[in-house]
Amino acid sequence: MPQGRRGAPRAVTIADVAREAGVSRATVSRAINDSDLVTAETKRTVQEAITRTGFVMNARGRALATGRAETVGVLITEPLDELFDDPTYGRMLRGVAEGLLGSGFLPVIIQASSESERALALRSFGRRSVDAVIHLTPYRGSDLLGSLAGAGLPVVLCGQLVDSPYEGIFSTVYSDDVRGARLAAQRVATAGRHQVAAVLGPADNPATGDRLRGYEEVLGARLDPARVVHTRWDSAGGLTTTARLLVAHPGIDAILAGSDRIALGALAALQAVGRRVPEDVAVVGFDDHAIAASASPPLTTIAQPLVEEGRIAAQLALEMINGADPRTEVLDMRLVPRLSA
């Protein structure tokens, strides 16, 4: 190993490998990156020199040699507690990790829920600290989208943006919320329910609007606008909102919940006033997280392919890193029938 000052060992460099192999540093760099400009014999010579010298390329050196950071930023603009509380993000992150597996690229979570965090993220993107960005929550902090478009990085949005000016700039992947909502509404309509309520997530989330649209297309007048309410995605919001609905509309015989967590809160509110599920009130959730199967009663719900969505987002990011044009993937949903409806 080369010696530094006072005989202390120093890190082996590309220059050391080049001297050992009898080639230039540029040739070593090309050989490491399997360039077609270097012959198989020279690549062998360089590899033997690497073995003899004990050279290990660090991340910074590889980035300089390849022009790539070998990381994909996973951008999240929801508050940090929502990231850990909502199983949706864990499943999507799992899909991203699976999609990048074996590619040589690592996912890096970038939290950007505050203005200062967003500014820091944008500075990081400007320095090309990542090779692409997968935006899990593009409906929050949408002012970031213009900055991302100007950054020149490949960007994949996990979600549909209505009337978006970024078609042809960003790739997108999302599940068909309208289709999923139709399936949920058909379930309660077929069961003969006539006084249906919808307890949805935040009104500013595009998925919420699509789900309401799907419910309305199937139910029509059965879904009175007075029985359509918005709350947080969590069970606490589902509990308090459903409790108020039951006071205002005691004849409700079905609840379409915007998420499984909202549905769990609805089940608790119904139990508190002695309403039986599904005999008195049918309940349909949305997501098919693990909590749906373990609910009491087990929750009929709409399954979103969240792991697949994350996996496809990673694949789209890799395609764009390698020069492919942006494109859109729309995934289907399915009804998972259980005992609540």
XYZ file of C-alpha atoms in Angstrom:
341
model
C 0.000 0.000 0.000
C 1.328 3.500 -0.786
C 2.790 5.335 2.194
C 1.792 8.852 3.252
C 3.637 11.180 5.600
C 5.670 9.504 8.396
C 5.038 6.108 6.822
C 1.260 6.093 7.446
C -0.717 4.235 4.776
C -2.741 6.395 2.411
C -5.709 5.521 0.208
C -4.878 3.979 -3.134
C -5.872 6.272 -6.009
C -6.660 5.861 -9.686
C -3.203 7.318 -10.366
C -1.619 4.428 -8.418
C -3.620 1.908 -10.434
C -2.651 3.646 -13.678
C 1.074 3.445 -12.780
C 0.743 -0.198 -11.810
C -1.086 -1.050 -15.061
C 1.094 1.164 -17.266
C -1.860 3.101 -18.670
C -3.370 6.567 -18.253
C -5.796 7.527 -15.497
C -8.465 8.110 -18.143
C -8.007 4.539 -19.367
C -8.387 3.217 -15.809
C -11.598 5.207 -15.408
C -12.974 3.891 -18.708
C -12.014 0.318 -17.814
C -13.732 0.555 -14.427
C -16.888 1.744 -16.155
C -16.704 -0.989 -18.808
C -16.344 1.478 -21.680
C -16.327 0.100 -25.222
C -13.337 2.362 -25.877
C -11.132 0.013 -23.850
C -10.163 -3.450 -25.106
C -10.881 -6.587 -23.117
C -7.126 -7.132 -22.651
C -6.635 -3.639 -21.195
C -9.630 -4.112 -18.876
C -8.003 -7.317 -17.622
C -4.710 -5.508 -17.060
C -6.456 -2.747 -15.111
C -8.425 -5.243 -13.028
C -5.214 -7.085 -12.124
C -3.631 -3.762 -11.104
C -6.681 -2.970 -8.959
C -6.326 -6.327 -7.213
C -2.589 -5.860 -6.588
C -2.945 -2.302 -5.266
C -6.120 -2.906 -3.251
C -7.868 0.041 -4.903
C -11.467 0.739 -3.860
C -13.378 3.534 -5.589
C -15.413 5.636 -3.183
C -18.761 7.154 -4.058
C -17.316 10.598 -4.744
C -14.679 9.211 -7.064
C -17.205 7.089 -8.941
C -19.469 10.100 -9.369
C -16.582 12.069 -10.864
C -15.631 9.175 -13.122
C -19.119 8.389 -14.389
C -20.859 11.739 -14.086
C -23.481 10.001 -11.954
C -24.198 10.015 -8.240
C -25.733 6.516 -8.532
C -28.633 7.576 -6.320
C -32.315 8.249 -6.942
C -33.943 10.811 -4.679
C -37.364 9.832 -3.299
C -39.047 13.159 -2.567
C -41.775 13.349 0.077
C -43.579 16.596 0.878
C -45.989 15.197 3.479
C -45.078 15.878 7.137
C -42.652 13.337 8.578
C -45.178 11.829 11.020
C -47.526 11.053 8.114
C -44.686 9.276 6.330
C -44.347 6.808 9.210
C -48.025 6.594 10.174
C -49.461 5.881 6.729
C -48.618 2.372 5.414
C -49.046 3.702 1.862
C -45.590 5.250 1.857
C -43.874 2.191 3.275
C -45.318 0.011 0.519
C -44.379 2.464 -2.211
C -40.842 2.800 -0.812
C -40.568 -0.972 -0.780
C -41.507 -1.003 -4.457
C -38.932 1.689 -5.278
C -36.212 -0.292 -3.495
C -37.208 -3.469 -5.367
C -37.237 -1.606 -8.671
C -33.715 -0.284 -8.140
C -32.319 -3.587 -6.879
C -29.417 -4.720 -9.030
C -29.294 -1.446 -10.989
C -26.368 0.041 -9.086
C -28.561 2.942 -7.936
C -29.599 3.501 -4.317
C -32.809 5.228 -3.160
C -32.344 8.258 -0.896
C -35.342 9.696 0.986
C -35.550 13.479 0.749
C -37.991 15.102 3.161
C -39.347 18.432 1.913
C -42.468 19.310 3.899
C -41.286 22.779 4.982
C -40.087 25.736 2.935
C -36.552 25.405 4.295
C -36.476 21.681 3.476
C -37.694 22.357 -0.050
C -35.034 24.993 -0.602
C -32.380 22.575 0.641
C -33.701 19.832 -1.642
C -33.608 22.118 -4.666
C -30.012 23.156 -3.913
C -29.136 19.484 -3.674
C -30.778 18.774 -7.028
C -28.909 21.705 -8.569
C -25.633 20.117 -7.463
C -26.715 16.834 -9.133
C -26.503 14.953 -5.833
C -29.039 12.514 -7.311
C -29.483 11.205 -10.848
C -33.290 11.268 -10.824
C -36.185 12.182 -8.548
C -39.246 10.094 -7.701
C -41.857 12.431 -6.207
C -44.214 10.356 -4.043
C -46.513 13.251 -3.090
C -46.656 15.655 -6.055
C -49.993 17.101 -4.911
C -48.241 18.693 -1.900
C -45.747 21.489 -2.451
C -46.694 21.681 -6.116
C -44.562 24.817 -6.433
C -41.650 22.382 -6.480
C -42.708 21.013 -9.837
C -41.654 24.092 -11.770
C -38.280 24.068 -10.073
C -37.882 20.355 -10.791
C -38.747 20.926 -14.432
C -36.004 23.548 -14.611
C -33.422 21.403 -12.834
C -32.947 19.165 -15.853
C -33.194 15.949 -13.831
C -35.330 12.953 -14.790
C -38.463 13.174 -12.633
C -41.185 10.583 -11.987
C -44.437 11.628 -10.317
C -46.399 9.051 -8.313
C -49.835 10.476 -8.854
C -52.005 12.067 -11.482
C -51.883 15.833 -11.874
C -55.049 17.352 -13.316
C -54.495 19.881 -16.129
C -50.755 19.552 -15.668
C -48.450 21.654 -17.867
C -45.705 19.066 -17.413
C -46.859 16.427 -19.889
C -43.826 15.281 -21.829
C -41.485 16.587 -19.105
C -42.170 14.195 -16.229
C -42.981 10.502 -16.236
C -46.015 9.585 -14.147
C -47.371 6.436 -12.564
C -50.628 6.209 -10.659
C -53.540 3.936 -9.872
C -56.959 4.549 -11.413
C -58.859 6.028 -8.459
C -62.036 6.561 -10.480
C -62.115 2.874 -11.404
C -61.443 1.838 -7.803
C -64.195 4.089 -6.476
C -66.677 2.688 -8.982
C -65.964 -0.816 -7.678
C -66.583 0.319 -4.094
C -69.819 2.064 -5.029
C -71.057 -0.910 -7.038
C -70.548 -3.104 -3.983
C -72.937 -1.082 -1.813
C -75.365 -0.400 -4.677
C -75.693 -4.113 -5.435
C -76.378 -4.727 -1.748
C -79.372 -2.386 -1.963
C -78.001 0.476 0.116
C -79.770 3.798 -0.537
C -78.467 6.314 1.993
C -74.752 6.238 1.274
C -72.157 8.519 2.876
C -68.618 9.208 1.687
C -65.939 9.994 4.261
C -63.036 11.159 2.122
C -59.499 12.390 2.614
C -58.355 16.008 2.222
C -60.194 17.869 -0.518
C -56.970 19.228 -2.049
C -55.685 15.737 -2.859
C -56.401 14.781 -6.495
C -57.104 11.178 -5.465
C -59.960 12.410 -3.275
C -61.651 14.132 -6.195
C -61.252 11.094 -8.428
C -62.738 8.789 -5.803
C -65.729 11.058 -5.283
C -66.244 11.157 -9.035
C -66.252 7.367 -9.218
C -68.755 7.095 -6.345
C -71.063 9.653 -7.969
C -70.962 7.964 -11.379
C -72.387 4.775 -9.874
C -74.634 6.051 -7.089
C -76.107 9.259 -8.459
C -78.832 10.520 -6.095
C -78.048 7.811 -3.541
C -74.986 9.879 -2.597
C -76.467 13.139 -1.322
C -73.801 15.910 -1.283
C -74.804 16.578 2.341
C -73.406 13.127 3.188
C -70.029 13.776 1.542
C -67.408 14.941 4.041
C -63.639 15.377 4.158
C -61.197 14.588 6.922
C -57.613 13.462 7.469
C -56.538 10.072 6.134
C -56.202 8.597 9.649
C -58.554 6.663 11.918
C -58.986 9.580 14.347
C -60.356 11.688 11.523
C -62.595 8.824 10.436
C -63.948 8.408 13.965
C -64.851 12.034 14.674
C -66.183 12.752 11.192
C -68.341 9.607 11.096
C -69.693 10.343 14.576
C -70.864 13.780 13.401
C -72.361 12.281 10.225
C -74.381 9.750 12.194
C -75.905 12.516 14.310
C -76.822 14.604 11.248
C -77.935 11.639 9.116
C -79.006 8.729 11.340
C -80.447 6.807 8.385
C -77.065 6.192 6.744
C -76.847 2.558 5.593
C -73.414 2.556 3.875
C -70.112 4.386 4.266
C -67.499 4.645 1.538
C -64.226 5.515 3.250
C -61.351 7.254 1.463
C -58.774 5.031 3.153
C -58.621 1.931 5.310
C -57.538 4.066 8.248
C -60.602 6.290 7.843
C -62.713 3.118 7.641
C -61.305 1.856 10.948
C -62.412 5.094 12.578
C -65.836 4.706 10.979
C -66.157 1.185 12.394
C -65.357 2.505 15.863
C -67.931 5.304 15.538
C -70.600 2.844 14.415
C -69.812 0.463 17.263
C -70.068 3.321 19.757
C -73.708 3.974 18.796
C -74.681 0.327 18.486
C -74.897 0.181 14.690
C -74.016 -3.280 13.335
C -71.655 -3.794 10.371
C -72.683 -4.819 7.787
C -76.276 -5.552 8.900
C -77.144 -1.893 9.624
C -74.343 -0.079 7.823
C -71.995 -1.425 5.150
C -68.426 -0.046 5.187
C -65.942 -0.137 2.295
C -62.364 1.038 2.691
C -59.657 1.954 0.230
C -56.019 0.741 -0.015
C -56.072 -2.864 1.294
C -53.402 -2.341 3.904
C -52.776 -5.118 6.452
C -55.101 -3.348 8.910
C -58.065 -4.076 6.616
C -57.844 -7.847 7.043
C -57.380 -7.588 10.820
C -60.297 -5.177 11.395
C -63.448 -6.295 13.192
C -65.238 -7.171 11.021
C -62.605 -7.674 8.305
C -62.852 -4.758 5.925
C -64.099 -4.950 2.357
C -61.786 -2.580 0.514
C -60.210 -1.509 -2.757
C -56.693 -2.825 -3.307
C -54.168 -0.361 -4.678
C -51.022 -1.882 -6.272
C -48.755 0.387 -4.226
C -45.659 -1.827 -4.280
C -46.017 -2.192 -8.034
C -46.442 1.570 -8.350
C -43.153 2.155 -6.539
C -41.435 -0.523 -8.598
C -42.614 1.014 -11.871
C -41.610 4.486 -10.682
C -38.069 3.171 -10.174
C -38.065 1.576 -13.618
C -39.264 4.802 -15.231
C -36.522 6.734 -13.421
C -33.854 4.322 -14.665
C -35.213 4.551 -18.204
C -35.004 8.351 -18.136
C -31.499 8.294 -16.652
C -30.510 6.252 -19.694
C -32.085 8.728 -22.090
C -35.641 7.472 -22.559
C -38.518 9.908 -23.060
C -41.042 10.470 -20.249
C -44.134 8.264 -20.277
C -47.198 7.472 -18.153
C -48.304 4.192 -16.566
C -51.848 3.832 -15.185
C -52.473 0.852 -12.893
C -55.789 -0.855 -12.216
C -57.436 -1.541 -8.862
C -59.560 -4.414 -7.593
C -62.213 -5.029 -4.970
C -61.238 -7.260 -2.033
C -64.541 -8.555 -0.550
C -64.593 -9.301 3.167
C -67.291 -9.093 5.844
C -67.917 -5.347 6.288
C -69.936 -4.918 3.068
